[in-house]
Amino acid sequence: MAEAHQAVAFQFTVTPEGIDLQLSHQALTEIYLSGVRSWKKKIIRLKNSVITGVYPASPSSWLFVVIAILATMYTRSDPSMGLIAKIQEHLPVSPDWCQALVSAVLFSTMLWLLLIFTMRLCLKQLLSYHRWMFEQHGKMSNTTKVWALVRIFSGRKPLLYSYQGSLPNLPLPPIKDTVKRYLESVRPLMDDTEYERMNNLAAEFESSLGNRLQWYLKLKALWAANYVSDWWEEYVYLRGRSPLMVNSNYYGMDFLYVTPTPIQAARAGNSIYAFFLYRRKLNKEEIKPVSLATIPCCSYQFERMFDTCRIPGALTDSVQHWQDSDYIAVYHRGRYFRLRVYQAGRLLCPREIEFQIQRILDDPAPPSKGEANLGALTAGDRIPWAKARTKYFSSGVNKRSLDCIEKAAFFVTLDDDEQGMMGDDPAASLDCYAKSLLHGKCYDRWFDKSFSVVYFKNGKNGINAEHSWADAPVLSHLWEYTLATDCFQLGYNAEGHCKGEVDSSLPRPQKLNWEIPPECEEQISQSLAVAQALADDVDFHVFAFRDFGKGKVKRCRVSPDAFIQIALQLAYFRSRRTFCLTYESSMTRLFREGRTETVRSCSNESSAFVRALEGGEVRLRLFRAASEKHQNLYRMAMTGAGIDRHLFCLYVVSKYLGVESLFLKEVLAEPWRLSTSQTPIQQMELFDMVNHPEYVSCGGGFGPVADDGYGVSYSILGENVINFHISCKHSCPDTDAHKFGALIRKALHDLMQLLSPNHKEPNKTEESRPEVKKDL
């Protein structure tokens, strides 16, 4: 193949006259430019590590300290109190003036490092203060006022990872407090007999085994940056043996009402280019750290965004991250391609990427034997995939092709279907769109990649993400940047094509080759059958609620998130006439290496309000109490006082010690029949949604956590729109995504009707602090 020959730097043949070398100057130039690009990246990373290492000071402050010390020596004063003279005595340098200079510089450097260490400790203490989150709006304590004033001096112009060394460690709650909060959370779910039994189990655990397990966790909390995250990644994600598709991976949608171009290749050209612009910013750490009310959040999850793949294993998977790849892996009609996006050290322009994508779309080559459904291995159970990978993909052409996919910057699917809000039934088309992004045809996505981008035939796109490496807000940050850059910075010409010129000498995308034996084809078919059954069982409903949004809710002095969560409780009670354990995801990224914590949204207060409302009592006081309780629950979750991650880690310790706890076993076995999450929107604010209300993303969603439950993802868009993504399973006779969606709509209206007559009355007990964006 022509593209294969261009990858060879030289060829040679042996002739009677000797060896005839045939050098490829193009290939050698490419090698040289790739090396230059690689060294530039290393220099940038080194420079950024120095800047990050001395933050909140700057490297230039070292020179200021040196000059200041030398100036004091010139005035014959000794700010070192004799230390400079002590250093000078042990220096072999001569003459004396040189000894004095070197000793002063050494002392200045040590003083500078000490000052940096002190500043970082002070910043860490400042970032450990979270009482501001619990204070009522307009009633700031004197301590918080002083803290807010001092925060001004915590550093300027931070890089992405500047705050990492100053973020506090996740605190370990006392076991007594966690058990108490757990019992309170399950009270509305149990009758008196069940609750009494659980109370006895908890008391026995707390007084005996719990203290022993807690002691080990205290050691880990002192030693590790985060006592939860590594175990959470390993045991919740990587050791899962069920399919990633539907069960773990999640998705994000394109703009709801706008399709920038109907040309599939053009949409891919612009957005792929935007992805690599983002990666360039990521490598240079030019992305501003995400913050919550000016408090920086942990950025460590950004490290494995690109060039990352989950590798299957027999017992546990692993997450592999490579250095920057200069290509992407592309799937189209059963074929896999390697598409280089760098040529002679430069990133291809959007028009050139479009040209290369169109080449793939026009390529008539059929799939290799067994290639068409190969991706189903990543959609099925993990153990068969791990065994097949070891047996059939560990050497030869299969290994080279698999390495190409796994080491790619990310994965791209060119889908022949059309998706989005279209046709005579827009609601049904959105449901189909969601299912396509969640599982597709079960073989046309590579579910192991950190993320896969799907481009549909009509120009719509979407994204599917693997969950172990990071949570949804991190990927949402990338997705928002890509969508905004695609439409508002790059744009398209009048015909809908990308802007720019094409270098016609670009080598064609390289089709990957496979040698799939019949035994492997059989395993592919089995994995596809498992995945297809799982996909067919998923019931999905996506709708945009436009009757009112957070603007009207806030005018009622209510947190929009609390309002939606109480509506979900009301809707679930009306569907099942009971309450269930409810999972709402909240971030813990105010702490180093923080990920998520659970907010148990079904509380005594919310259940009391729902029962009263369904019993004919209209009590606004009960709603206010439920709302305030919910706000307090997620504040506690964000500040390290949650329940579930602590109990999870205690359970892991018990397994390491080989001891059984009936209390922990029952806690971890409880099903989350209502799993919810708020999808963060407008994290980067790259365009004005007021002036461009049509450019709103439909958000994203995930599959149901329990076989007899619902998965509900929602995004609050602007002031007047709330998008919902509801999933459940057809196989459960008690769940129906569309019926539950109708119940949510009615619950939202009923709650607003309850609040509307009083929406102008101030409520002193209700907070209105900035909304916290949740994680999936």
mmCIF file with all atom_site columns, N, CA and C in Angstrom, residues 448-499:
data_model
loop_
_atom_site.group_PDB
_atom_site.id
_atom_site.type_symbol
_atom_site.label_atom_id
_atom_site.label_alt_id
_atom_site.label_comp_id
_atom_site.label_asym_id
_atom_site.label_entity_id
_atom_site.label_seq_id
_atom_site.pdbx_PDB_ins_code
_atom_site.Cartn_x
_atom_site.Cartn_y
_atom_site.Cartn_z
_atom_site.occupancy
_atom_site.B_iso_or_equiv
_atom_site.pdbx_formal_charge
_atom_site.auth_seq_id
_atom_site.auth_comp_id
_atom_site.auth_asym_id
_atom_site.auth_atom_id
_atom_site.pdbx_PDB_model_num
ATOM 1   N N  . ASP A 1 448 ? -14.138 0.725  25.086 1.00 0.00 ? 448 ASP A N  1
ATOM 2   C CA . ASP A 1 448 ? -12.991 0.788  25.998 1.00 0.00 ? 448 ASP A CA 1
ATOM 3   C C  . ASP A 1 448 ? -12.251 2.116  25.930 1.00 0.00 ? 448 ASP A C  1
ATOM 4   N N  . LYS A 1 449 ? -12.376 2.865  24.829 1.00 0.00 ? 449 LYS A N  1
ATOM 5   C CA . LYS A 1 449 ? -11.651 4.127  24.701 1.00 0.00 ? 449 LYS A CA 1
ATOM 6   C C  . LYS A 1 449 ? -12.184 5.150  25.699 1.00 0.00 ? 449 LYS A C  1
ATOM 7   N N  . SER A 1 450 ? -11.301 6.066  26.105 1.00 0.00 ? 450 SER A N  1
ATOM 8   C CA . SER A 1 450 ? -11.712 7.091  27.072 1.00 0.00 ? 450 SER A CA 1
ATOM 9   C C  . SER A 1 450 ? -12.948 7.829  26.595 1.00 0.00 ? 450 SER A C  1
ATOM 10  N N  . PHE A 1 451 ? -13.001 8.123  25.303 1.00 0.00 ? 451 PHE A N  1
ATOM 11  C CA . PHE A 1 451 ? -14.254 8.609  24.721 1.00 0.00 ? 451 PHE A CA 1
ATOM 12  C C  . PHE A 1 451 ? -14.272 8.315  23.231 1.00 0.00 ? 451 PHE A C  1
ATOM 13  N N  . SER A 1 452 ? -15.469 8.100  22.706 1.00 0.00 ? 452 SER A N  1
ATOM 14  C CA . SER A 1 452 ? -15.687 7.862  21.281 1.00 0.00 ? 452 SER A CA 1
ATOM 15  C C  . SER A 1 452 ? -16.660 8.922  20.776 1.00 0.00 ? 452 SER A C  1
ATOM 16  N N  . VAL A 1 453 ? -16.343 9.522  19.629 1.00 0.00 ? 453 VAL A N  1
ATOM 17  C CA . VAL A 1 453 ? -17.197 10.548 19.038 1.00 0.00 ? 453 VAL A CA 1
ATOM 18  C C  . VAL A 1 453 ? -17.933 9.934  17.858 1.00 0.00 ? 453 VAL A C  1
ATOM 19  N N  . VAL A 1 454 ? -19.241 10.182 17.790 1.00 0.00 ? 454 VAL A N  1
ATOM 20  C CA . VAL A 1 454 ? -20.081 9.617  16.735 1.00 0.00 ? 454 VAL A CA 1
ATOM 21  C C  . VAL A 1 454 ? -20.567 10.750 15.833 1.00 0.00 ? 454 VAL A C  1
ATOM 22  N N  . TYR A 1 455 ? -20.346 10.602 14.533 1.00 0.00 ? 455 TYR A N  1
ATOM 23  C CA . TYR A 1 455 ? -20.820 11.575 13.543 1.00 0.00 ? 455 TYR A CA 1
ATOM 24  C C  . TYR A 1 455 ? -21.875 10.889 12.677 1.00 0.00 ? 455 TYR A C  1
ATOM 25  N N  . PHE A 1 456 ? -23.083 11.437 12.695 1.00 0.00 ? 456 PHE A N  1
ATOM 26  C CA . PHE A 1 456 ? -24.183 10.838 11.955 1.00 0.00 ? 456 PHE A CA 1
ATOM 27  C C  . PHE A 1 456 ? -24.263 11.410 10.541 1.00 0.00 ? 456 PHE A C  1
ATOM 28  N N  . LYS A 1 457 ? -25.005 10.740 9.702  1.00 0.00 ? 457 LYS A N  1
ATOM 29  C CA . LYS A 1 457 ? -25.057 11.059 8.274  1.00 0.00 ? 457 LYS A CA 1
ATOM 30  C C  . LYS A 1 457 ? -25.595 12.462 8.007  1.00 0.00 ? 457 LYS A C  1
ATOM 31  N N  . ASN A 1 458 ? -26.489 12.961 8.888  1.00 0.00 ? 458 ASN A N  1
ATOM 32  C CA . ASN A 1 458 ? -27.108 14.273 8.675  1.00 0.00 ? 458 ASN A CA 1
ATOM 33  C C  . ASN A 1 458 ? -26.353 15.409 9.369  1.00 0.00 ? 458 ASN A C  1
ATOM 34  N N  . GLY A 1 459 ? -25.131 15.156 9.866  1.00 0.00 ? 459 GLY A N  1
ATOM 35  C CA . GLY A 1 459 ? -24.331 16.211 10.475 1.00 0.00 ? 459 GLY A CA 1
ATOM 36  C C  . GLY A 1 459 ? -24.436 16.303 11.980 1.00 0.00 ? 459 GLY A C  1
ATOM 37  N N  . LYS A 1 460 ? -25.345 15.574 12.592 1.00 0.00 ? 460 LYS A N  1
ATOM 38  C CA . LYS A 1 460 ? -25.416 15.545 14.051 1.00 0.00 ? 460 LYS A CA 1
ATOM 39  C C  . LYS A 1 460 ? -24.240 14.741 14.601 1.00 0.00 ? 460 LYS A C  1
ATOM 40  N N  . ASN A 1 461 ? -23.874 15.014 15.841 1.00 0.00 ? 461 ASN A N  1
ATOM 41  C CA . ASN A 1 461 ? -22.824 14.225 16.465 1.00 0.00 ? 461 ASN A CA 1
ATOM 42  C C  . ASN A 1 461 ? -23.173 13.954 17.917 1.00 0.00 ? 461 ASN A C  1
ATOM 43  N N  . GLY A 1 462 ? -22.322 13.247 18.596 1.00 0.00 ? 462 GLY A N  1
ATOM 44  C CA . GLY A 1 462 ? -22.522 12.906 20.000 1.00 0.00 ? 462 GLY A CA 1
ATOM 45  C C  . GLY A 1 462 ? -21.276 12.225 20.519 1.00 0.00 ? 462 GLY A C  1
ATOM 46  N N  . ILE A 1 463 ? -21.270 11.916 21.809 1.00 0.00 ? 463 ILE A N  1
ATOM 47  C CA . ILE A 1 463 ? -20.068 11.360 22.421 1.00 0.00 ? 463 ILE A CA 1
ATOM 48  C C  . ILE A 1 463 ? -20.462 10.274 23.414 1.00 0.00 ? 463 ILE A C  1
ATOM 49  N N  . ASN A 1 464 ? -19.656 9.215  23.451 1.00 0.00 ? 464 ASN A N  1
ATOM 50  C CA . ASN A 1 464 ? -19.835 8.130  24.416 1.00 0.00 ? 464 ASN A CA 1
ATOM 51  C C  . ASN A 1 464 ? -18.541 8.001  25.201 1.00 0.00 ? 464 ASN A C  1
ATOM 52  N N  . ALA A 1 465 ? -18.647 7.927  26.529 1.00 0.00 ? 465 ALA A N  1
ATOM 53  C CA . ALA A 1 465 ? -17.450 7.971  27.376 1.00 0.00 ? 465 ALA A CA 1
ATOM 54  C C  . ALA A 1 465 ? -17.365 6.778  28.309 1.00 0.00 ? 465 ALA A C  1
ATOM 55  N N  . GLU A 1 466 ? -16.160 6.263  28.451 1.00 0.00 ? 466 GLU A N  1
ATOM 56  C CA . GLU A 1 466 ? -15.861 5.247  29.462 1.00 0.00 ? 466 GLU A CA 1
ATOM 57  C C  . GLU A 1 466 ? -15.726 5.959  30.815 1.00 0.00 ? 466 GLU A C  1
ATOM 58  N N  . HIS A 1 467 ? -16.163 5.323  31.890 1.00 0.00 ? 467 HIS A N  1
ATOM 59  C CA . HIS A 1 467 ? -16.375 6.027  33.158 1.00 0.00 ? 467 HIS A CA 1
ATOM 60  C C  . HIS A 1 467 ? -15.215 5.939  34.141 1.00 0.00 ? 467 HIS A C  1
ATOM 61  N N  . SER A 1 468 ? -14.331 4.949  34.017 1.00 0.00 ? 468 SER A N  1
ATOM 62  C CA . SER A 1 468 ? -13.360 4.711  35.081 1.00 0.00 ? 468 SER A CA 1
ATOM 63  C C  . SER A 1 468 ? -12.345 5.841  35.220 1.00 0.00 ? 468 SER A C  1
ATOM 64  N N  . TRP A 1 469 ? -11.943 6.462  34.118 1.00 0.00 ? 469 TRP A N  1
ATOM 65  C CA . TRP A 1 469 ? -10.857 7.440  34.146 1.00 0.00 ? 469 TRP A CA 1
ATOM 66  C C  . TRP A 1 469 ? -11.312 8.795  34.664 1.00 0.00 ? 469 TRP A C  1
ATOM 67  N N  . ALA A 1 470 ? -12.593 9.128  34.537 1.00 0.00 ? 470 ALA A N  1
ATOM 68  C CA . ALA A 1 470 ? -13.055 10.452 34.968 1.00 0.00 ? 470 ALA A CA 1
ATOM 69  C C  . ALA A 1 470 ? -14.576 10.467 35.017 1.00 0.00 ? 470 ALA A C  1
ATOM 70  N N  . ASP A 1 471 ? -15.111 11.529 35.610 1.00 0.00 ? 471 ASP A N  1
ATOM 71  C CA . ASP A 1 471 ? -16.555 11.708 35.718 1.00 0.00 ? 471 ASP A CA 1
ATOM 72  C C  . ASP A 1 471 ? -17.053 12.700 34.670 1.00 0.00 ? 471 ASP A C  1
ATOM 73  N N  . ALA A 1 472 ? -18.362 12.784 34.534 1.00 0.00 ? 472 ALA A N  1
ATOM 74  C CA . ALA A 1 472 ? -18.977 13.530 33.434 1.00 0.00 ? 472 ALA A CA 1
ATOM 75  C C  . ALA A 1 472 ? -18.593 15.006 33.354 1.00 0.00 ? 472 ALA A C  1
ATOM 76  N N  . PRO A 1 473 ? -18.456 15.749 34.460 1.00 0.00 ? 473 PRO A N  1
ATOM 77  C CA . PRO A 1 473 ? -18.113 17.176 34.313 1.00 0.00 ? 473 PRO A CA 1
ATOM 78  C C  . PRO A 1 473 ? -16.795 17.409 33.579 1.00 0.00 ? 473 PRO A C  1
ATOM 79  N N  . VAL A 1 474 ? -15.845 16.489 33.706 1.00 0.00 ? 474 VAL A N  1
ATOM 80  C CA . VAL A 1 474 ? -14.556 16.642 33.029 1.00 0.00 ? 474 VAL A CA 1
ATOM 81  C C  . VAL A 1 474 ? -14.745 16.495 31.522 1.00 0.00 ? 474 VAL A C  1
ATOM 82  N N  . LEU A 1 475 ? -15.447 15.452 31.102 1.00 0.00 ? 475 LEU A N  1
ATOM 83  C CA . LEU A 1 475 ? -15.702 15.272 29.677 1.00 0.00 ? 475 LEU A CA 1
ATOM 84  C C  . LEU A 1 475 ? -16.627 16.370 29.154 1.00 0.00 ? 475 LEU A C  1
ATOM 85  N N  . SER A 1 476 ? -17.572 16.806 29.981 1.00 0.00 ? 476 SER A N  1
ATOM 86  C CA . SER A 1 476 ? -18.472 17.880 29.570 1.00 0.00 ? 476 SER A CA 1
ATOM 87  C C  . SER A 1 476 ? -17.708 19.162 29.282 1.00 0.00 ? 476 SER A C  1
ATOM 88  N N  . HIS A 1 477 ? -16.640 19.394 30.024 1.00 0.00 ? 477 HIS A N  1
ATOM 89  C CA . HIS A 1 477 ? -15.779 20.560 29.800 1.00 0.00 ? 477 HIS A CA 1
ATOM 90  C C  . HIS A 1 477 ? -15.200 20.515 28.379 1.00 0.00 ? 477 HIS A C  1
ATOM 91  N N  . LEU A 1 478 ? -14.672 19.348 28.003 1.00 0.00 ? 478 LEU A N  1
ATOM 92  C CA . LEU A 1 478 ? -14.136 19.151 26.651 1.00 0.00 ? 478 LEU A CA 1
ATOM 93  C C  . LEU A 1 478 ? -15.234 19.294 25.604 1.00 0.00 ? 478 LEU A C  1
ATOM 94  N N  . TRP A 1 479 ? -16.395 18.702 25.851 1.00 0.00 ? 479 TRP A N  1
ATOM 95  C CA . TRP A 1 479 ? -17.481 18.688 24.884 1.00 0.00 ? 479 TRP A CA 1
ATOM 96  C C  . TRP A 1 479 ? -18.006 20.105 24.623 1.00 0.00 ? 479 TRP A C  1
ATOM 97  N N  . GLU A 1 480 ? -18.139 20.899 25.672 1.00 0.00 ? 480 GLU A N  1
ATOM 98  C CA . GLU A 1 480 ? -18.595 22.280 25.500 1.00 0.00 ? 480 GLU A CA 1
ATOM 99  C C  . GLU A 1 480 ? -17.598 23.083 24.672 1.00 0.00 ? 480 GLU A C  1
ATOM 100 N N  . TYR A 1 481 ? -16.318 22.898 24.952 1.00 0.00 ? 481 TYR A N  1
ATOM 101 C CA . TYR A 1 481 ? -15.289 23.602 24.186 1.00 0.00 ? 481 TYR A CA 1
ATOM 102 C C  . TYR A 1 481 ? -15.376 23.222 22.710 1.00 0.00 ? 481 TYR A C  1
ATOM 103 N N  . THR A 1 482 ? -15.533 21.941 22.432 1.00 0.00 ? 482 THR A N  1
ATOM 104 C CA . THR A 1 482 ? -15.568 21.468 21.055 1.00 0.00 ? 482 THR A CA 1
ATOM 105 C C  . THR A 1 482 ? -16.777 22.010 20.310 1.00 0.00 ? 482 THR A C  1
ATOM 106 N N  . LEU A 1 483 ? -17.957 21.937 20.912 1.00 0.00 ? 483 LEU A N  1
ATOM 107 C CA . LEU A 1 483 ? -19.165 22.432 20.259 1.00 0.00 ? 483 LEU A CA 1
ATOM 108 C C  . LEU A 1 483 ? -19.071 23.933 19.986 1.00 0.00 ? 483 LEU A C  1
ATOM 109 N N  . ALA A 1 484 ? -18.598 24.693 20.987 1.00 0.00 ? 484 ALA A N  1
ATOM 110 C CA . ALA A 1 484 ? -18.512 26.139 20.822 1.00 0.00 ? 484 ALA A CA 1
ATOM 111 C C  . ALA A 1 484 ? -17.466 26.530 19.785 1.00 0.00 ? 484 ALA A C  1
ATOM 112 N N  . THR A 1 485 ? -16.304 25.865 19.812 1.00 0.00 ? 485 THR A N  1
ATOM 113 C CA . THR A 1 485 ? -15.254 26.170 18.847 1.00 0.00 ? 485 THR A CA 1
ATOM 114 C C  . THR A 1 485 ? -15.696 25.823 17.435 1.00 0.00 ? 485 THR A C  1
ATOM 115 N N  . ASP A 1 486 ? -16.374 24.700 17.291 1.00 0.00 ? 486 ASP A N  1
ATOM 116 C CA . ASP A 1 486 ? -16.888 24.262 15.997 1.00 0.00 ? 486 ASP A CA 1
ATOM 117 C C  . ASP A 1 486 ? -17.784 25.339 15.371 1.00 0.00 ? 486 ASP A C  1
ATOM 118 N N  . CYS A 1 487 ? -18.717 25.852 16.142 1.00 0.00 ? 487 CYS A N  1
ATOM 119 C CA . CYS A 1 487 ? -19.730 26.759 15.584 1.00 0.00 ? 487 CYS A CA 1
ATOM 120 C C  . CYS A 1 487 ? -19.325 28.229 15.593 1.00 0.00 ? 487 CYS A C  1
ATOM 121 N N  . PHE A 1 488 ? -18.702 28.680 16.671 1.00 0.00 ? 488 PHE A N  1
ATOM 122 C CA . PHE A 1 488 ? -18.505 30.111 16.867 1.00 0.00 ? 488 PHE A CA 1
ATOM 123 C C  . PHE A 1 488 ? -17.105 30.601 16.506 1.00 0.00 ? 488 PHE A C  1
ATOM 124 N N  . GLN A 1 489 ? -16.153 29.707 16.340 1.00 0.00 ? 489 GLN A N  1
ATOM 125 C CA . GLN A 1 489 ? -14.801 30.133 15.979 1.00 0.00 ? 489 GLN A CA 1
ATOM 126 C C  . GLN A 1 489 ? -14.381 29.623 14.601 1.00 0.00 ? 489 GLN A C  1
ATOM 127 N N  . LEU A 1 490 ? -14.625 28.346 14.326 1.00 0.00 ? 490 LEU A N  1
ATOM 128 C CA . LEU A 1 490 ? -14.192 27.779 13.048 1.00 0.00 ? 490 LEU A CA 1
ATOM 129 C C  . LEU A 1 490 ? -15.201 28.061 11.943 1.00 0.00 ? 490 LEU A C  1
ATOM 130 N N  . GLY A 1 491 ? -16.445 27.651 12.161 1.00 0.00 ? 491 GLY A N  1
ATOM 131 C CA . GLY A 1 491 ? -17.491 27.927 11.200 1.00 0.00 ? 491 GLY A CA 1
ATOM 132 C C  . GLY A 1 491 ? -17.356 27.148 9.900  1.00 0.00 ? 491 GLY A C  1
ATOM 133 N N  . TYR A 1 492 ? -18.264 27.429 8.967  1.00 0.00 ? 492 TYR A N  1
ATOM 134 C CA . TYR A 1 492 ? -18.319 26.724 7.691  1.00 0.00 ? 492 TYR A CA 1
ATOM 135 C C  . TYR A 1 492 ? -18.522 27.740 6.571  1.00 0.00 ? 492 TYR A C  1
ATOM 136 N N  . ASN A 1 493 ? -18.186 27.328 5.339  1.00 0.00 ? 493 ASN A N  1
ATOM 137 C CA . ASN A 1 493 ? -18.426 28.216 4.209  1.00 0.00 ? 493 ASN A CA 1
ATOM 138 C C  . ASN A 1 493 ? -19.881 28.109 3.752  1.00 0.00 ? 493 ASN A C  1
ATOM 139 N N  . ALA A 1 494 ? -20.218 28.811 2.678  1.00 0.00 ? 494 ALA A N  1
ATOM 140 C CA . ALA A 1 494 ? -21.612 28.871 2.236  1.00 0.00 ? 494 ALA A CA 1
ATOM 141 C C  . ALA A 1 494 ? -22.154 27.509 1.829  1.00 0.00 ? 494 ALA A C  1
ATOM 142 N N  . GLU A 1 495 ? -21.282 26.618 1.373  1.00 0.00 ? 495 GLU A N  1
ATOM 143 C CA . GLU A 1 495 ? -21.730 25.275 0.952  1.00 0.00 ? 495 GLU A CA 1
ATOM 144 C C  . GLU A 1 495 ? -21.792 24.291 2.120  1.00 0.00 ? 495 GLU A C  1
ATOM 145 N N  . GLY A 1 496 ? -21.374 24.717 3.302  1.00 0.00 ? 496 GLY A N  1
ATOM 146 C CA . GLY A 1 496 ? -21.406 23.835 4.468  1.00 0.00 ? 496 GLY A CA 1
ATOM 147 C C  . GLY A 1 496 ? -20.132 23.067 4.699  1.00 0.00 ? 496 GLY A C  1
ATOM 148 N N  . HIS A 1 497 ? -19.082 23.384 3.936  1.00 0.00 ? 497 HIS A N  1
ATOM 149 C CA . HIS A 1 497 ? -17.796 22.707 4.108  1.00 0.00 ? 497 HIS A CA 1
ATOM 150 C C  . HIS A 1 497 ? -16.921 23.497 5.076  1.00 0.00 ? 497 HIS A C  1
ATOM 151 N N  . CYS A 1 498 ? -15.900 22.846 5.583  1.00 0.00 ? 498 CYS A N  1
ATOM 152 C CA . CYS A 1 498 ? -14.950 23.523 6.473  1.00 0.00 ? 498 CYS A CA 1
ATOM 153 C C  . CYS A 1 498 ? -14.163 24.566 5.682  1.00 0.00 ? 498 CYS A C  1
ATOM 154 N N  . LYS A 1 499 ? -13.687 25.553 6.385  1.00 0.00 ? 499 LYS A N  1
ATOM 155 C CA . LYS A 1 499 ? -12.892 26.599 5.753  1.00 0.00 ? 499 LYS A CA 1
ATOM 156 C C  . LYS A 1 499 ? -11.442 26.142 5.619  1.00 0.00 ? 499 LYS A C  1
#
